[in-house]
């Protein structure tokens, strides 16, 4: 049997695609590859329309069977091929698209699925969603991506699910640790080394936001003001922005801004270092250049003279008085703080972890992941608990994609004694295993999941979980290995629908249930070692039965035999 496989993401563009939906499909493909290689010969293609039928015709001339497997959603899958084709679909919603929009007939998935005539999904939940549209007799199978065998060496090395702590984890990228900040509702400042021993590991440089750097001296900030994009606004009378790098010497800032309410037609002062320059908002939009001569490196741009109070009775009641549409900064970056966004130029940073550790791996721009509930419930449960730590491993290249939102949450939640750590950057295999080992619980608070590979990987490594039992997770989550978070249905949109309209359903997390799960898990970790060990063993066995190579091989072979008849042979 010949398997032609395709994913939009490939090894050479993997890092630049972190956090994108297509990234997950490539990881699923990599998981299937060992099994496919046991069943036949694998051909990886870059351009299905040009390559697949050529390979298929060559196989037919040799009297060999051939099938094309595209790891992509139907609207991004190739149709009209001679080669038997099917998608591997990760889908987490109650229904599939049955409508066409943007003049693209593929947006109606029934068109593509009818052309392929068969489908592999990653969960039984997706099987039911597809059958609602394609009928009960449509050829479809639920076959998850295998993860169990990949962590065999880890399980041999780490017999005790409670790893010896404290331990250090090193990441090539950025670390945001709540213990390194002095947090208040109107301030978010780095703690100096004299204030806390925890600050000794801090590099002293300002965090480099993920803005595009063209010639290592210009930073472009695009888009209308939005805290989760901009990252670093304070909420006081002199709001500030954390710039992408520390600047020194002669600095020019080009600003395109717009004012709201009482801030229109008034003078605002912009400060960089000790210098202060006036900015006059003329009408609604203003474009101007500001020049500064800095005596030392600075990375915070301040705006003062703004009226941040809501406008009573007005339609627009936003309290931020100025919106930045564009900013270009030209200056000399401080050599110690200038780091390009690329992974190869990121410094290595280390963090020491201790206590009861909770970990979650996700893309912060993926709205399904619902990390706001994860953080707020954690801080509520452990407000007075110093040895509870939540690690957020952010699978996204841009620090700016979550920094401002995280800062804002921490300011709103302060004071708390528990610890919040965000890791953004590259963890090699050794360091990722350290992160798994030091973790006591994996946390998932998603609205819906197509599979959730990180959750499965941690379970394969004997880590109990806090998770809802809905969508794909219902296939492998139960009370033997998880503290289950309650949830209920709510309406939502298909994620690629440009209209957007409510057409499907996802799940809303019960926040109080999440708080209770945190508390119960903490008590188990601290006071009930035997219960914890039983949960850890159950998590690992669950993955062995659900997602080992042998199990997936049998499922895949049975499906292909049924679809391709007696010609199929392993």
Coordinates of N, CA and C in Angstrom, one line a residue, residues 396-555:
X396 N 2.7 30.3 20.5 CA 2.5 31.4 19.6 C 3.8 32.2 19.5
X397 N 4.2 32.6 18.3 CA 5.4 33.3 18.1 C 5.4 34.7 18.7
X398 N 4.3 35.3 18.7 CA 4.2 36.8 19.1 C 3.9 36.9 20.6
X399 N 4.8 37.5 21.3 CA 4.5 37.8 22.7 C 3.4 38.7 22.9
X400 N 3.2 39.6 21.9 CA 2.2 40.6 22.0 C 0.8 40.0 21.8
X401 N 0.7 38.7 21.4 CA -0.6 38.1 21.3 C -1.3 37.8 22.6
X402 N -0.5 37.8 23.7 CA -1.2 37.6 25.0 C -0.7 38.4 26.1
X403 N 0.5 39.1 25.9 CA 1.1 39.8 27.1 C 0.2 40.9 27.7
X404 N -0.5 41.7 26.9 CA -1.4 42.7 27.5 C -2.5 42.1 28.2
X405 N -3.1 41.1 27.6 CA -4.3 40.4 28.2 C -3.9 39.8 29.5
X406 N -2.7 39.2 29.6 CA -2.2 38.6 30.8 C -2.0 39.6 31.9
X407 N -1.3 40.7 31.5 CA -1.0 41.8 32.4 C -2.4 42.3 33.0
X408 N -3.3 42.5 32.1 CA -4.6 43.1 32.6 C -5.3 42.1 33.5
X409 N -5.3 40.8 33.3 CA -5.9 39.8 34.2 C -5.2 39.9 35.5
X410 N -3.9 39.9 35.5 CA -3.2 39.9 36.8 C -3.5 41.2 37.6
X411 N -3.6 42.3 36.9 CA -3.9 43.6 37.6 C -5.3 43.5 38.2
X412 N -6.2 42.9 37.5 CA -7.6 42.8 38.0 C -7.7 41.8 39.2
X413 N -6.9 40.8 39.1 CA -7.0 39.7 40.1 C -6.2 40.0 41.4
X414 N -5.2 40.9 41.3 CA -4.3 41.1 42.5 C -5.2 41.7 43.6
X415 N -4.8 41.3 44.9 CA -3.7 40.5 45.3 C -3.9 39.0 45.4
X416 N -2.9 38.3 45.1 CA -2.9 36.8 45.2 C -1.5 36.3 45.5
X417 N -1.4 35.2 46.2 CA -0.1 34.7 46.6 C 0.3 33.5 45.7
X418 N -0.6 33.0 45.0 CA -0.2 31.9 44.0 C 0.6 32.5 42.9
X419 N 1.1 31.6 42.1 CA 2.1 32.0 41.1 C 1.6 31.7 39.7
X420 N 1.7 32.7 38.8 CA 1.3 32.5 37.4 C 2.6 32.7 36.5
X421 N 2.9 31.7 35.7 CA 4.0 31.8 34.8 C 3.6 31.5 33.4
X422 N 4.0 32.4 32.5 CA 3.7 32.2 31.1 C 5.1 32.0 30.4
X423 N 5.2 30.9 29.6 CA 6.4 30.6 28.9 C 6.1 30.7 27.4
X424 N 6.8 31.6 26.7 CA 6.6 31.8 25.3 C 7.9 31.6 24.5
X425 N 8.0 30.6 23.7 CA 9.2 30.3 23.0 C 9.4 28.8 22.8
X426 N 10.7 28.4 22.5 CA 11.0 27.0 22.1 C 11.5 26.2 23.3
X427 N 10.8 25.1 23.6 CA 11.3 24.1 24.5 C 11.8 22.9 23.7
X428 N 13.1 22.6 23.9 CA 13.5 21.4 23.2 C 13.0 20.1 23.9
X429 N 13.2 18.9 23.3 CA 12.6 17.7 23.9 C 13.0 17.5 25.3
X430 N 14.2 17.8 25.7 CA 14.7 17.5 27.0 C 14.0 18.5 28.0
X431 N 13.9 19.7 27.6 CA 13.2 20.7 28.5 C 11.7 20.5 28.6
X432 N 11.1 20.1 27.5 CA 9.7 19.8 27.5 C 9.4 18.6 28.4
X433 N 10.3 17.6 28.4 CA 10.1 16.5 29.3 C 10.3 16.9 30.8
X434 N 11.1 17.9 31.0 CA 11.3 18.5 32.4 C 10.0 19.2 32.8
X435 N 9.4 19.9 31.8 CA 8.1 20.6 32.1 C 7.0 19.5 32.5
X436 N 7.0 18.5 31.7 CA 6.0 17.4 32.0 C 6.3 16.8 33.4
X437 N 7.5 16.5 33.6 CA 7.9 15.9 34.9 C 7.6 16.7 36.1
X438 N 7.8 18.0 36.0 CA 7.6 18.9 37.2 C 6.1 19.2 37.4
X439 N 5.3 18.9 36.4 CA 3.8 19.1 36.4 C 3.1 18.1 37.3
X440 N 2.2 18.6 38.1 CA 1.3 17.6 38.9 C 0.0 17.4 38.2
X441 N -0.5 18.4 37.5 CA -1.8 18.3 36.8 C -1.8 19.1 35.5
X442 N -2.4 18.5 34.5 CA -2.6 19.2 33.3 C -4.0 19.8 33.4
X443 N -4.2 21.1 32.9 CA -5.4 21.8 33.0 C -6.0 22.1 31.6
X444 N -7.2 21.8 31.3 CA -7.9 22.1 30.1 C -9.2 22.8 30.5
X445 N -9.5 24.0 30.0 CA -10.8 24.7 30.2 C -11.4 25.1 28.9
X446 N -11.2 24.3 27.8 CA -11.7 24.7 26.5 C -13.2 24.6 26.4
X447 N -13.6 25.4 25.4 CA -15.1 25.4 25.0 C -15.3 24.1 24.2
X448 N -14.3 23.7 23.5 CA -14.5 22.5 22.6 C -13.1 22.1 22.1
X449 N -13.0 20.8 21.8 CA -11.7 20.3 21.3 C -11.9 19.3 20.2
X450 N -11.0 19.4 19.2 CA -10.9 18.4 18.1 C -10.2 17.1 18.6
X451 N -9.3 17.2 19.5 CA -8.6 16.1 20.1 C -7.8 16.5 21.4
X452 N -7.0 17.6 21.3 CA -6.2 18.1 22.4 C -5.0 17.2 22.7
X453 N -4.1 17.2 21.8 CA -2.8 16.4 21.9 C -2.0 16.7 23.1
X454 N -1.8 18.0 23.6 CA -1.0 18.2 24.8 C -1.7 17.5 26.0
X455 N -3.0 17.5 26.1 CA -3.6 16.8 27.2 C -3.4 15.3 27.2
X456 N -3.4 14.7 26.0 CA -3.1 13.3 25.8 C -1.7 13.0 26.1
X457 N -0.8 13.9 25.7 CA 0.6 13.6 26.0 C 1.0 13.6 27.5
X458 N 0.4 14.6 28.2 CA 0.6 14.6 29.7 C 0.0 13.4 30.3
X459 N -1.2 13.0 29.9 CA -1.8 11.8 30.4 C -0.9 10.6 30.2
X460 N -0.4 10.4 29.0 CA 0.5 9.3 28.6 C 1.7 9.3 29.5
X461 N 2.1 10.4 30.1 CA 3.2 10.5 31.0 C 2.8 10.5 32.5
X462 N 1.6 9.9 32.8 CA 1.1 9.7 34.1 C 0.8 11.0 34.9
X463 N 0.2 11.9 34.2 CA -0.3 13.1 34.8 C -1.8 13.2 34.8
X464 N -2.4 13.2 36.0 CA -3.8 13.5 36.1 C -4.2 14.8 35.6
X465 N -5.5 15.0 35.3 CA -5.9 16.2 34.6 C -7.1 16.9 35.3
X466 N -7.3 18.2 35.1 CA -8.5 18.9 35.3 C -9.1 19.2 33.9
X467 N -10.3 18.7 33.6 CA -10.8 18.9 32.3 C -12.3 18.7 32.2
X468 N -13.0 19.4 31.3 CA -14.3 19.0 31.0 C -14.4 17.7 30.3
X469 N -15.5 17.1 30.2 CA -15.7 15.8 29.5 C -16.7 16.0 28.3
X470 N -16.3 16.8 27.4 CA -17.1 17.1 26.2 C -16.3 17.0 24.9
X471 N -17.0 17.1 23.8 CA -16.5 17.0 22.4 C -15.5 15.8 22.4
X472 N -14.3 16.0 21.8 CA -13.3 14.9 21.6 C -12.9 14.3 23.0
X473 N -12.8 15.1 24.0 CA -12.3 14.7 25.3 C -13.2 13.6 25.9
X474 N -14.4 13.5 25.5 CA -15.3 12.5 26.0 C -14.9 11.1 25.7
X475 N -14.0 11.0 24.7 CA -13.5 9.7 24.3 C -12.5 9.1 25.3
X476 N -11.8 10.0 26.1 CA -10.8 9.4 26.9 C -10.7 10.1 28.3
X477 N -11.6 10.9 28.6 CA -11.6 11.6 30.0 C -12.7 10.9 30.8
X478 N -12.3 10.4 32.0 CA -13.3 9.9 33.0 C -12.8 10.2 34.4
X479 N -13.6 9.8 35.4 CA -13.3 10.2 36.8 C -12.1 9.4 37.3
X480 N -11.6 8.3 36.6 CA -10.5 7.6 37.2 C -9.2 8.4 37.1
X481 N -9.1 9.3 36.1 CA -7.8 10.0 35.9 C -8.0 11.5 35.9
X482 N -9.3 12.0 36.0 CA -9.5 13.4 35.9 C -10.5 13.9 36.9
X483 N -10.3 15.2 37.3 CA -11.3 15.9 38.0 C -12.1 16.7 37.0
X484 N -13.3 16.3 36.8 CA -14.1 16.7 35.7 C -14.8 18.1 36.0
X485 N -14.6 19.0 35.0 CA -15.2 20.3 35.1 C -16.6 20.3 34.4
X486 N -17.6 20.8 35.1 CA -18.9 20.7 34.5 C -19.0 21.8 33.4
X487 N -19.9 21.5 32.4 CA -20.1 22.4 31.3 C -21.5 22.2 30.7
X488 N -21.9 23.2 29.9 CA -23.2 23.1 29.3 C -23.1 23.8 27.9
X489 N -24.0 23.5 27.0 CA -24.0 24.0 25.6 C -24.3 25.5 25.6
X490 N -23.7 26.1 24.5 CA -24.0 27.5 24.2 C -23.8 27.7 22.7
X491 N -24.5 28.6 22.1 CA -24.3 28.8 20.6 C -23.0 29.5 20.2
X492 N -22.5 29.2 19.1 CA -21.3 29.8 18.6 C -21.2 29.7 17.1
X493 N -20.1 30.1 16.5 CA -19.9 30.2 15.0 C -18.9 29.2 14.6
X494 N -19.0 28.8 13.3 CA -17.9 28.0 12.7 C -16.7 29.0 12.6
X495 N -15.5 28.5 13.1 CA -14.4 29.4 13.2 C -13.9 30.1 11.9
X496 N -14.1 29.4 10.7 CA -13.7 30.0 9.5 C -14.8 30.7 8.7
X497 N -15.9 30.9 9.4 CA -17.1 31.5 8.7 C -16.9 33.1 8.8
X498 N -16.7 33.7 7.6 CA -16.4 35.1 7.6 C -17.6 36.0 7.8
X499 N -18.8 35.4 7.9 CA -20.0 36.3 8.0 C -20.2 37.1 9.3
X500 N -19.9 36.7 10.5 CA -20.1 35.4 11.1 C -21.5 35.3 11.7
X501 N -22.0 34.1 11.7 CA -23.4 33.8 12.2 C -23.4 32.6 13.1
X502 N -24.3 32.6 14.0 CA -24.5 31.4 14.9 C -25.1 30.3 14.1
X503 N -24.3 29.2 14.0 CA -24.8 28.1 13.3 C -24.6 26.7 14.0
X504 N -23.8 26.8 15.1 CA -23.4 25.5 15.7 C -23.3 25.8 17.2
X505 N -22.8 24.7 18.0 CA -22.8 24.8 19.4 C -21.4 24.4 19.9
X506 N -21.1 25.0 21.1 CA -19.9 24.6 21.8 C -20.3 24.5 23.3
X507 N -19.3 24.4 24.2 CA -19.6 24.3 25.6 C -19.1 25.4 26.5
X508 N -19.9 25.8 27.4 CA -19.6 26.9 28.4 C -19.1 26.2 29.7
X509 N -18.0 26.6 30.2 CA -17.4 26.0 31.4 C -18.2 26.5 32.6
X510 N -18.5 25.7 33.6 CA -19.0 26.1 34.9 C -17.8 26.5 35.8
X511 N -17.7 27.9 35.9 CA -16.5 28.4 36.6 C -16.4 27.9 38.0
X512 N -17.5 27.8 38.8 CA -17.4 27.4 40.2 C -16.9 25.9 40.2
X513 N -17.3 25.1 39.2 CA -16.9 23.8 39.2 C -15.4 23.7 39.0
X514 N -14.8 24.6 38.2 CA -13.4 24.7 38.0 C -12.6 25.1 39.2
X515 N -13.2 26.0 40.0 CA -12.6 26.4 41.3 C -12.5 25.2 42.2
X516 N -13.6 24.5 42.3 CA -13.7 23.3 43.1 C -12.7 22.2 42.7
X517 N -12.5 22.1 41.4 CA -11.6 21.1 40.9 C -10.2 21.5 41.3
X518 N -9.8 22.8 41.2 CA -8.5 23.2 41.7 C -8.3 22.8 43.1
X519 N -9.3 23.2 44.0 CA -9.1 22.9 45.4 C -9.0 21.4 45.7
X520 N -9.8 20.6 45.0 CA -9.8 19.2 45.3 C -8.5 18.6 44.8
X521 N -8.0 19.0 43.7 CA -6.7 18.5 43.1 C -5.6 18.9 44.1
X522 N -5.6 20.1 44.6 CA -4.5 20.5 45.5 C -4.5 19.6 46.8
X523 N -5.6 19.4 47.3 CA -5.7 18.5 48.5 C -5.2 17.1 48.2
X524 N -5.6 16.6 47.0 CA -5.1 15.2 46.7 C -3.6 15.2 46.5
X525 N -3.0 16.2 45.9 CA -1.6 16.3 45.7 C -0.8 16.4 47.0
X526 N -1.4 17.1 48.0 CA -0.7 17.4 49.2 C -1.0 16.4 50.3
X527 N -2.2 15.8 50.3 CA -2.6 15.0 51.4 C -3.0 13.5 51.1
X528 N -3.1 13.2 49.8 CA -3.6 11.9 49.4 C -2.7 11.3 48.3
X529 N -1.5 10.9 48.7 CA -0.5 10.4 47.7 C -1.0 9.2 47.0
X530 N -1.7 8.3 47.7 CA -2.1 7.1 47.0 C -3.2 7.3 46.0
X531 N -4.2 8.3 46.3 CA -5.2 8.6 45.4 C -4.6 9.3 44.1
X532 N -3.6 10.1 44.4 CA -2.9 10.8 43.2 C -2.2 9.7 42.4
X533 N -1.5 8.8 43.0 CA -0.8 7.7 42.2 C -1.8 6.9 41.4
X534 N -3.0 6.6 41.9 CA -4.0 5.8 41.2 C -4.5 6.6 40.0
X535 N -4.7 7.9 40.2 CA -5.1 8.7 39.1 C -4.1 8.8 38.0
X536 N -2.8 8.9 38.4 CA -1.7 9.0 37.5 C -1.6 7.7 36.6
X537 N -1.7 6.5 37.3 CA -1.7 5.3 36.6 C -2.8 5.1 35.6
X538 N -4.0 5.5 36.1 CA -5.2 5.4 35.2 C -5.0 6.3 34.0
X539 N -4.5 7.5 34.1 CA -4.3 8.4 33.0 C -3.4 7.7 31.9
X540 N -2.3 7.1 32.4 CA -1.4 6.5 31.5 C -2.0 5.3 30.8
X541 N -2.7 4.4 31.5 CA -3.4 3.3 30.9 C -4.4 3.7 29.9
X542 N -5.1 4.8 30.3 CA -6.2 5.3 29.3 C -5.6 5.6 28.0
X543 N -4.4 6.2 28.0 CA -3.8 6.5 26.7 C -3.2 5.3 26.0
X544 N -2.8 4.3 26.8 CA -2.3 3.1 26.1 C -3.4 2.4 25.4
X545 N -4.6 2.3 26.0 CA -5.7 1.7 25.3 C -6.3 2.5 24.2
X546 N -6.2 3.8 24.3 CA -6.8 4.7 23.4 C -5.9 5.2 22.2
X547 N -4.6 5.4 22.5 CA -3.8 6.0 21.4 C -2.4 5.5 21.4
X548 N -2.3 4.2 21.5 CA -1.0 3.5 21.2 C -0.9 3.2 19.8
X549 N 0.3 3.0 19.3 CA 0.6 2.7 17.9 C -0.2 1.5 17.4
X550 N -0.2 0.4 18.3 CA -0.8 -0.8 17.9 C -2.3 -0.7 17.8
X551 N -3.0 0.1 18.7 CA -4.4 0.3 18.6 C -4.8 1.1 17.4
X552 N -4.0 2.2 17.1 CA -4.3 3.0 15.9 C -4.0 2.2 14.6
X553 N -3.0 1.4 14.6 CA -2.7 0.6 13.4 C -3.9 -0.3 13.1
X554 N -4.4 -1.0 14.1 CA -5.6 -1.9 13.9 C -6.8 -1.1 13.4
X555 N -7.1 0.1 14.0 CA -8.2 0.8 13.5 C -8.1 1.3 12.1

